[in-house]
Short mmCIF file of C-alpha atoms and ligand atoms in Angstrom, two decimals:
data_model
loop_
_atom_site.label_atom_id
_atom_site.label_comp_id
_atom_site.label_asym_id
_atom_site.label_seq_id
_atom_site.Cartn_x
_atom_site.Cartn_y
_atom_site.Cartn_z
CA MET A 6 87.37 117.89 103.24
CA PRO A 7 88.77 116.34 106.37
CA ALA A 8 86.63 117.51 109.32
CA ILE A 9 89.07 118.04 112.14
CA THR A 10 89.16 119.05 115.80
CA LEU A 11 90.60 122.24 117.26
CA GLU A 12 93.64 120.27 118.59
CA GLU A 13 94.30 118.91 115.04
CA ALA A 14 93.96 122.43 113.61
CA ILE A 15 96.57 123.66 116.06
CA ASP A 16 98.92 120.98 114.65
CA GLY A 17 98.55 122.48 111.16
CA PRO A 18 97.35 121.14 107.80
CA SER A 19 96.22 117.54 108.37
CA HIS A 20 97.70 116.14 105.18
CA LEU A 21 101.25 117.33 106.10
CA HIS A 22 101.59 116.17 109.75
CA ASP A 23 104.49 118.57 110.35
CA ASN A 24 103.16 121.62 112.28
CA GLN A 25 103.29 123.96 109.28
CA PRO A 26 101.11 127.00 109.41
CA TYR A 27 98.08 127.09 107.12
CA ASP A 28 98.44 129.32 104.10
CA TYR A 29 94.89 130.58 104.72
CA LEU A 30 92.49 130.67 107.61
CA ILE A 31 89.03 131.24 106.21
CA VAL A 32 86.24 132.24 108.58
CA GLY A 33 82.69 131.30 107.46
CA ALA A 34 81.77 128.21 105.39
CA GLY A 35 78.91 129.88 103.42
CA PHE A 36 79.22 130.69 99.71
CA ALA A 37 81.92 133.30 100.18
CA GLY A 38 84.27 131.21 102.38
CA SER A 39 83.65 127.90 100.63
CA VAL A 40 84.21 129.18 97.12
CA ILE A 41 87.42 130.92 98.01
CA ALA A 42 88.57 127.84 100.01
CA GLU A 43 87.93 125.56 96.99
CA ARG A 44 89.71 127.86 94.58
CA LEU A 45 92.79 128.38 96.79
CA ALA A 46 93.11 124.66 97.48
CA ALA A 47 92.28 123.26 94.05
CA GLY A 48 93.55 126.14 91.91
CA LEU A 49 96.69 127.25 93.78
CA GLY A 50 97.60 124.28 96.03
CA GLN A 51 97.15 126.35 99.17
CA ASN A 52 96.60 124.70 102.54
CA VAL A 53 93.35 126.04 103.97
CA LEU A 54 91.65 125.86 107.30
CA LEU A 55 87.95 126.66 106.87
CA ILE A 56 85.97 127.29 110.08
CA ASP A 57 82.36 128.06 110.96
CA ARG A 58 80.76 128.70 114.33
CA ARG A 59 77.72 126.85 113.17
CA GLU A 60 77.76 123.03 113.26
CA HIS A 61 77.31 122.82 109.47
CA ILE A 62 78.66 124.06 106.14
CA ALA A 63 76.75 126.12 103.50
CA GLY A 64 76.01 129.19 105.64
CA ASN A 65 72.50 130.49 105.17
CA ALA A 66 72.00 128.32 102.15
CA TYR A 67 72.10 125.22 104.36
CA ASP A 68 69.40 122.65 103.62
CA CYS A 69 68.64 119.39 105.44
CA LYS A 70 65.88 116.89 105.95
CA ASP A 71 63.37 117.42 108.77
CA ALA A 72 62.13 114.70 111.05
CA ALA A 73 59.69 113.50 108.37
CA GLY A 74 62.48 113.32 105.78
CA ILE A 75 61.37 116.40 103.86
CA MET A 76 64.18 118.63 102.58
CA ILE A 77 63.91 122.14 104.08
CA HIS A 78 66.05 125.28 104.02
CA ARG A 79 66.87 125.98 107.62
CA TYR A 80 67.43 129.75 107.05
CA GLY A 81 64.51 130.42 104.70
CA PRO A 82 64.01 129.72 101.00
CA HIS A 83 67.07 130.09 98.78
CA ILE A 84 66.38 130.24 95.06
CA PHE A 85 69.33 130.27 92.68
CA HIS A 86 69.07 132.75 89.83
CA THR A 87 71.71 134.51 87.79
CA ASN A 88 72.51 136.01 84.40
CA ALA A 89 76.19 135.01 84.64
CA GLN A 90 77.17 131.95 82.66
CA ARG A 91 80.57 131.79 84.39
CA ILE A 92 78.92 131.44 87.81
CA VAL A 93 76.72 128.62 86.50
CA ASP A 94 79.83 126.96 84.93
CA TYR A 95 81.78 127.20 88.20
CA LEU A 96 79.00 125.78 90.36
CA SER A 97 78.06 123.13 87.85
CA GLN A 98 81.38 121.33 88.71
CA PHE A 99 79.78 120.44 92.07
CA THR A 100 76.11 119.88 91.29
CA GLU A 101 73.52 118.97 88.79
CA TRP A 102 70.51 121.24 88.53
CA ARG A 103 66.75 121.01 88.67
CA PRO A 104 64.95 123.66 86.54
CA TYR A 105 62.81 125.85 88.80
CA GLU A 106 61.11 129.19 88.18
CA HIS A 107 60.10 130.95 91.39
CA ARG A 108 56.50 132.25 91.74
CA VAL A 109 55.12 134.14 94.73
CA LEU A 110 51.55 135.03 95.65
CA ALA A 111 50.57 137.84 98.02
CA SER A 112 47.62 137.60 100.32
CA VAL A 113 45.83 140.95 99.88
CA ASP A 114 42.20 141.84 100.59
CA GLU A 115 41.30 138.18 100.75
CA HIS A 116 42.79 137.52 97.33
CA LEU A 117 45.88 135.51 96.50
CA VAL A 118 47.49 137.44 93.68
CA PRO A 119 50.88 137.37 91.93
CA ILE A 120 53.70 139.48 93.24
CA PRO A 121 55.53 141.28 91.58
CA ILE A 122 52.28 143.03 90.64
CA ASN A 123 51.27 142.10 87.08
CA LEU A 124 48.18 142.22 84.86
CA THR A 125 46.55 139.30 86.67
CA THR A 126 47.09 141.03 90.05
CA LEU A 127 45.44 144.22 88.90
CA ASN A 128 42.49 142.53 87.20
CA GLU A 129 41.83 140.26 90.14
CA LEU A 130 42.19 142.86 92.83
CA PHE A 131 40.06 145.54 91.08
CA GLY A 132 37.57 143.16 89.41
CA LEU A 133 38.60 144.34 85.92
CA SER A 134 39.49 142.62 82.65
CA MET A 135 42.14 145.02 81.29
CA ASN A 136 44.66 144.22 78.56
CA GLU A 137 48.26 145.22 78.74
CA GLU A 138 47.79 148.72 77.33
CA GLN A 139 44.85 149.45 79.62
CA ALA A 140 46.88 148.27 82.60
CA GLN A 141 49.67 150.65 81.62
CA ALA A 142 47.19 153.52 81.52
CA PHE A 143 45.62 152.39 84.80
CA LEU A 144 48.98 152.45 86.61
CA ALA A 145 49.98 155.73 84.97
CA SER A 146 46.77 157.34 86.19
CA ARG A 147 47.56 156.26 89.73
CA ALA A 148 51.27 157.05 89.79
CA GLU A 149 52.23 160.09 91.81
CA PRO A 150 55.40 161.52 90.23
CA VAL A 151 58.11 162.20 92.87
CA ALA A 152 60.65 164.73 91.72
CA ASN A 153 63.59 163.51 93.81
CA ILE A 154 63.41 159.76 94.38
CA ARG A 155 65.39 158.99 97.54
CA THR A 156 63.53 156.45 99.61
CA SER A 157 61.81 153.11 99.09
CA GLU A 158 58.46 154.84 99.48
CA ASP A 159 59.33 157.34 96.71
CA VAL A 160 60.20 154.54 94.28
CA VAL A 161 56.82 152.82 94.61
CA ILE A 162 54.54 155.84 94.86
CA ASN A 163 56.23 157.28 91.78
CA GLN A 164 55.51 154.07 89.87
CA ILE A 165 52.14 152.81 90.98
CA GLY A 166 50.65 155.32 93.44
CA ARG A 167 49.68 155.28 97.12
CA GLU A 168 46.85 152.71 97.14
CA LEU A 169 48.90 149.82 95.71
CA TYR A 170 51.85 150.97 97.79
CA GLU A 171 49.77 150.66 100.97
CA LYS A 172 48.35 147.25 99.96
CA PHE A 173 51.58 145.59 98.84
CA PHE A 174 54.63 147.42 100.13
CA ARG A 175 54.10 149.52 103.27
CA GLY A 176 53.01 146.79 105.71
CA TYR A 177 55.45 144.18 104.28
CA THR A 178 58.42 146.51 104.36
CA ARG A 179 57.60 147.75 107.87
CA LYS A 180 57.48 144.19 109.16
CA GLN A 181 60.53 143.07 107.19
CA TRP A 182 62.80 145.92 108.15
CA GLY A 183 61.18 147.40 111.28
CA LEU A 184 61.28 150.70 109.44
CA ASP A 185 58.85 152.64 107.27
CA PRO A 186 59.74 152.51 103.51
CA SER A 187 60.21 156.32 103.81
CA GLU A 188 63.16 155.65 106.07
CA LEU A 189 64.84 153.07 103.78
CA ASP A 190 67.17 153.48 100.87
CA ARG A 191 65.50 153.35 97.48
CA SER A 192 67.39 150.12 96.62
CA VAL A 193 65.03 147.94 98.79
CA THR A 194 61.86 148.38 96.76
CA SER A 195 63.63 149.07 93.45
CA ARG A 196 64.37 145.35 93.38
CA VAL A 197 60.64 144.53 92.95
CA PRO A 198 59.41 145.37 89.42
CA THR A 199 55.83 146.10 88.38
CA ARG A 200 54.56 144.41 85.17
CA THR A 201 51.58 144.99 82.94
CA ASN A 202 51.80 141.60 81.21
CA THR A 203 50.96 138.21 82.75
CA ASP A 204 54.53 137.12 83.51
CA ASP A 205 54.25 135.90 87.07
CA ARG A 206 57.84 134.75 87.57
CA TYR A 207 59.51 136.37 90.55
CA PHE A 208 62.87 136.55 88.77
CA THR A 209 63.57 137.08 85.09
CA ASP A 210 67.26 135.96 85.09
CA THR A 211 68.51 133.75 82.24
CA PHE A 212 69.40 130.91 84.66
CA GLN A 213 66.86 129.88 87.29
CA MET A 214 67.34 126.51 88.96
CA MET A 215 68.01 124.62 92.16
CA PRO A 216 70.94 122.27 92.98
CA ALA A 217 69.38 118.86 92.24
CA GLN A 218 70.52 117.26 95.49
CA GLY A 219 70.37 120.42 97.53
CA TYR A 220 72.83 123.17 98.54
CA THR A 221 74.52 121.27 101.33
CA HIS A 222 75.36 118.42 98.96
CA MET A 223 76.81 120.94 96.52
CA PHE A 224 78.99 122.42 99.25
CA GLU A 225 80.15 118.97 100.29
CA GLN A 226 81.38 118.33 96.74
CA MET A 227 82.99 121.81 96.61
CA LEU A 228 84.97 121.28 99.82
CA ASP A 229 85.95 117.68 99.06
CA HIS A 230 89.67 118.40 98.81
CA SER A 231 92.63 117.09 100.86
CA ARG A 232 94.08 120.57 101.27
CA ILE A 233 90.91 121.91 102.93
CA ASP A 234 90.59 121.17 106.66
CA LEU A 235 87.18 121.92 108.07
CA LEU A 236 86.55 122.92 111.66
CA LEU A 237 82.87 123.41 112.58
CA ALA A 238 81.10 124.68 115.70
CA THR A 239 84.15 126.86 116.38
CA ASP A 240 84.17 130.66 116.60
CA PHE A 241 87.05 132.72 115.11
CA ASN A 242 87.84 134.02 118.61
CA VAL A 243 88.66 130.47 119.67
CA VAL A 244 91.24 129.84 116.96
CA ARG A 245 92.46 133.43 116.49
CA ASP A 246 95.62 133.10 118.64
CA ARG A 247 95.89 129.32 118.67
CA VAL A 248 96.12 128.28 115.05
CA GLN A 249 99.06 129.25 112.82
CA TYR A 250 98.17 130.83 109.51
CA LYS A 251 99.71 133.26 107.05
CA GLN A 252 96.61 135.01 105.68
CA LEU A 253 93.09 135.47 106.93
CA ILE A 254 89.91 135.73 104.87
CA TYR A 255 87.00 136.81 107.06
CA CYS A 256 83.40 136.28 105.96
CA GLY A 257 81.77 137.10 109.28
CA PRO A 258 80.45 140.54 110.33
CA ILE A 259 83.15 143.14 109.86
CA ASP A 260 82.12 145.20 112.87
CA GLU A 261 82.43 142.07 115.10
CA PHE A 262 85.99 141.49 113.83
CA PHE A 263 86.98 144.94 115.07
CA ASP A 264 85.11 144.46 118.40
CA HIS A 265 82.47 147.01 117.32
CA CYS A 266 85.03 149.79 117.92
CA PHE A 267 82.97 152.35 116.01
CA GLY A 268 79.62 150.97 117.19
CA LYS A 269 77.42 148.15 115.95
CA LEU A 270 76.42 147.88 112.28
CA PRO A 271 72.63 147.31 112.30
CA TYR A 272 71.31 144.03 110.88
CA ARG A 273 67.79 142.74 110.54
CA SER A 274 67.25 139.23 111.79
CA LEU A 275 64.66 136.52 111.26
CA ARG A 276 63.01 133.82 113.27
CA PHE A 277 61.82 130.72 111.43
CA GLN A 278 59.05 128.48 112.60
CA HIS A 279 59.24 125.19 110.77
CA GLU A 280 56.25 122.86 110.66
CA THR A 281 55.48 119.51 109.01
CA LEU A 282 51.86 119.09 108.02
CA PRO A 283 49.94 115.84 107.51
CA GLN A 284 48.84 116.72 103.96
CA THR A 285 50.64 116.61 100.60
CA GLN A 286 50.36 120.31 99.78
CA LEU A 287 49.44 123.57 101.55
CA GLN A 288 49.71 126.29 98.86
CA ASP A 289 49.91 126.62 95.11
CA VAL A 290 53.36 128.14 95.02
CA ALA A 291 56.53 127.95 97.09
CA VAL A 292 56.02 131.31 98.80
CA VAL A 293 53.02 133.26 99.93
CA ASN A 294 53.65 136.84 101.17
CA PHE A 295 51.50 138.53 103.86
CA PRO A 296 51.75 142.32 103.57
CA ASP A 297 48.95 142.85 106.09
CA PRO A 298 50.49 144.49 109.21
CA ALA A 299 47.99 142.58 111.42
CA VAL A 300 49.60 139.27 110.43
CA PRO A 301 52.81 138.75 112.37
CA HIS A 302 54.69 136.69 109.75
CA THR A 303 55.90 138.08 106.44
CA ARG A 304 55.74 134.86 104.42
CA ILE A 305 55.10 131.12 104.38
CA THR A 306 57.35 128.88 102.36
CA GLU A 307 56.45 125.39 101.28
CA TYR A 308 59.68 123.59 100.43
CA LYS A 309 58.49 120.75 98.22
CA HIS A 310 57.79 123.33 95.46
CA LEU A 311 61.47 124.19 95.46
CA THR A 312 62.91 120.71 95.65
CA GLY A 313 60.32 118.70 93.66
CA GLN A 314 60.34 116.08 96.39
CA ILE A 315 57.44 113.62 96.42
CA HIS A 316 56.23 112.95 99.93
CA ALA A 317 52.87 112.24 101.65
CA HIS A 318 53.42 115.12 103.99
CA THR A 319 54.63 118.68 103.48
CA SER A 320 56.96 121.06 105.33
CA ILE A 321 56.59 124.82 105.61
CA SER A 322 58.16 127.67 107.50
CA TYR A 323 56.76 130.92 108.79
CA GLU A 324 59.13 133.83 108.75
CA PHE A 325 59.11 136.44 111.54
CA PRO A 326 61.48 139.37 111.09
CA CYS A 327 63.10 140.62 114.32
CA ALA A 328 65.72 143.01 115.58
CA GLU A 329 67.82 140.59 117.64
CA GLY A 330 69.38 137.28 116.51
CA GLU A 331 71.65 136.09 113.72
CA PRO A 332 72.76 138.95 111.46
CA TYR A 333 70.92 138.33 108.13
CA TYR A 334 70.24 141.60 106.34
CA PRO A 335 72.49 144.66 106.44
CA ILE A 336 70.03 147.57 106.78
CA PRO A 337 70.44 149.91 103.83
CA ARG A 338 70.38 153.42 105.26
CA PRO A 339 72.89 156.17 104.51
CA GLU A 340 74.16 156.42 108.09
CA ASN A 341 74.84 152.67 108.12
CA ALA A 342 76.75 152.96 104.83
CA GLU A 343 78.84 155.70 106.48
CA LEU A 344 79.56 153.56 109.48
CA TYR A 345 80.54 150.64 107.22
CA LYS A 346 82.97 153.00 105.38
CA ARG A 347 84.82 153.63 108.66
CA TYR A 348 85.20 149.90 109.23
CA ASN A 349 86.25 149.41 105.60
CA THR A 350 88.95 152.04 105.97
CA LEU A 351 90.16 150.28 109.10
CA ALA A 352 90.14 147.01 107.17
CA ASP A 353 92.22 148.53 104.40
CA ASN A 354 94.83 149.46 107.01
CA THR A 355 94.88 146.00 108.65
CA PRO A 356 97.43 143.83 106.89
CA GLY A 357 96.91 140.08 106.40
CA VAL A 358 93.12 140.05 106.42
CA THR A 359 90.60 140.35 103.58
CA PHE A 360 86.86 140.77 104.13
CA LEU A 361 84.43 138.90 101.92
CA GLY A 362 80.77 138.05 101.56
CA ARG A 363 77.54 139.63 102.71
CA LEU A 364 78.61 140.10 106.35
CA GLY A 365 82.28 140.95 105.57
CA THR A 366 81.32 143.73 103.18
CA TYR A 367 77.97 144.68 104.82
CA LYS A 368 75.90 144.54 101.67
CA TYR A 369 72.83 142.55 100.56
CA TYR A 370 74.15 140.13 97.97
CA ASN A 371 72.40 137.25 96.29
CA MET A 372 74.20 133.93 96.16
CA ASP A 373 75.50 134.35 92.65
CA GLN A 374 76.92 137.77 93.48
CA VAL A 375 78.83 136.34 96.47
CA VAL A 376 80.21 133.57 94.25
CA GLY A 377 81.27 136.32 91.81
CA GLN A 378 82.90 138.26 94.63
CA ALA A 379 84.80 135.22 95.82
CA LEU A 380 86.00 134.33 92.28
CA ALA A 381 87.17 137.93 91.80
CA LEU A 382 89.18 137.73 95.03
CA TYR A 383 90.69 134.47 93.77
CA GLN A 384 91.77 136.11 90.53
CA ARG A 385 93.47 138.84 92.51
CA ILE A 386 95.32 136.40 94.81
CA GLU A 387 96.33 134.26 91.82
CA ALA A 388 97.76 137.29 90.05
CA GLU A 389 99.66 138.34 93.18
CA LEU A 390 101.03 134.83 93.83
CA GLN A 391 102.21 134.61 90.21
CA GLY A 392 104.05 137.91 90.70
CA ASN A 393 101.76 139.62 88.37
CA PRO A 394 99.60 141.91 90.49
CA ARG A 395 96.94 143.13 88.17
CA ALA A 396 94.34 145.52 89.42
CA VAL A 397 91.48 143.08 89.81
CA LYS A 398 88.78 145.01 91.55
CA LEU A 399 86.95 143.13 94.27
CA GLU A 400 83.36 143.54 93.32
CA ALA A 401 80.22 141.42 93.04
CA GLY A 402 78.57 140.00 89.88
C1 FAD B 6 66.14 134.52 104.47
C2 FAD B 6 67.12 134.69 103.31
C3 FAD B 6 66.73 134.28 102.05
C4 FAD B 6 67.62 134.42 101.01
N1 FAD B 6 67.19 134.03 99.75
C5 FAD B 6 68.03 134.10 98.71
C6 FAD B 6 67.62 133.66 97.46
O1 FAD B 6 66.51 133.23 97.25
N2 FAD B 6 68.51 133.76 96.45
C7 FAD B 6 69.79 134.27 96.59
O2 FAD B 6 70.55 134.31 95.64
N3 FAD B 6 70.17 134.70 97.82
C8 FAD B 6 69.41 134.63 98.92
N4 FAD B 6 69.78 135.00 100.12
C9 FAD B 6 71.19 135.54 100.26
C10 FAD B 6 72.18 134.43 100.59
O3 FAD B 6 71.83 133.81 101.77
C11 FAD B 6 73.55 135.08 100.60
O4 FAD B 6 73.85 135.65 99.37
C12 FAD B 6 74.65 134.08 100.96
O5 FAD B 6 74.30 133.22 102.04
C13 FAD B 6 75.88 134.88 101.34
O6 FAD B 6 76.94 134.00 101.59
P1 FAD B 6 78.05 134.44 102.65
O7 FAD B 6 79.06 133.34 102.62
O8 FAD B 6 78.51 135.83 102.37
O9 FAD B 6 77.26 134.49 104.02
P2 FAD B 6 76.62 133.39 104.97
O10 FAD B 6 75.91 132.36 104.20
O11 FAD B 6 75.88 134.14 106.03
O12 FAD B 6 77.85 132.68 105.61
C14 FAD B 6 78.68 133.32 106.61
C15 FAD B 6 79.12 132.24 107.58
O13 FAD B 6 80.07 132.82 108.51
C16 FAD B 6 79.90 132.23 109.75
N5 FAD B 6 80.50 133.12 110.72
C17 FAD B 6 80.23 134.42 110.96
N6 FAD B 6 81.04 134.91 111.92
C18 FAD B 6 81.85 133.90 112.36
C19 FAD B 6 82.82 133.77 113.34
N7 FAD B 6 83.21 134.80 114.14
N8 FAD B 6 83.46 132.60 113.50
C20 FAD B 6 83.11 131.49 112.75
N9 FAD B 6 82.17 131.54 111.79
C21 FAD B 6 81.54 132.77 111.56
C22 FAD B 6 78.38 132.12 109.92
O14 FAD B 6 78.07 131.14 110.88
C23 FAD B 6 77.96 131.73 108.48
O15 FAD B 6 77.81 130.32 108.33
C24 FAD B 6 68.89 134.93 101.19
C25 FAD B 6 69.31 135.30 102.51
C26 FAD B 6 68.43 135.20 103.55
C27 FAD B 6 68.84 135.60 104.94
#
């Protein structure tokens, strides 16, 4: 992974020294861009220039040590979970793993209770001692059936009724998205299950673990290839007409690529406030959620739970959702999906460029899904290069 300068990139692949164009320019060194860069270089011998406008690799999964030497995730907690063995196999070439099952507590009515809502949550919040069957009946008696489930509000009220919806979902969602759940696609709250047993794991995937030496280290191993030149702190606009390349893979925001010609695709952003505290531990689990609308942050993350690091101090981050800033979350509303479709059609009619990743395809994807999307693109390119274009559909998972 030679890290190079813009002048060197203009001269072409650094291992050739002969002004050849790059086979691929890849924009964005997050999961999408880095996985496809690795595959094209190592699998197909392609010369790749991978760029990022940030001064580091790993995209939003970037982790680093703070001033006290405690490993933190600069862009909020990233927990790896997947059901796909092939994704684990692929990433395991570049990292060892630390077993980790994620647990989250919610601060509600002066209680700290498990979220997703489970038997413990219900018993603690309502001062009851129900068993699983009783909890099922309890929820069924509160559920308010919604005939046509369209929005995020419908999903929750249909399942658990208005009181629990107000306590756990309404305030949190309004803070997180700047919209009422009644204005958001059903997919947002559908992701959060409700349980009547005592399972308090946030995810139930087969594989739940963290890269043993962190995400950035895993990316360093992935990109450690002589055919991958890496140019950081450089925006695509700077290299666009100055570097020679045959094909472009773009993992930045698709609307930005087309100069917002149909208007801006809305994204939700986040502000992180990182703090190091002079104590070994702040909270019992990695993440505590704050659904209360009067509290400005949505959650507090304590990173040592994720990394297992032993340290006399601890590091945390507060998360404040906001409208302006880095594009983090595509906002799932029908009109945004329509707008994205227009950009996607334009993309289909723009030769030489492929859009990839969460920003390139304007969809909330977990890390494993983005890896799956990049590997699917690789299969398609491999088939085309081998003169055997199979219809490999570009999709996640
Ligand atoms: C707060 C938060 C928490 C998350 N938690 C989890 C989790 O627990 N588990 C999970 O599986 N997933 C999680 N995710 C999702 C995860 O971050 C994404 O799936 C993953 O980062 C997507 O990878 P990507 O390469 O598509 O995008 P990114 O990681 O965003 O990478 C895109 C890169 O492109 C660069 N770029 C954009 N435009 C340009 C340009 N014009 N020129 C140069 N560079 C450019 C950006 O700087 C960025 O580095 C979380 C996301 C967020 C925001």
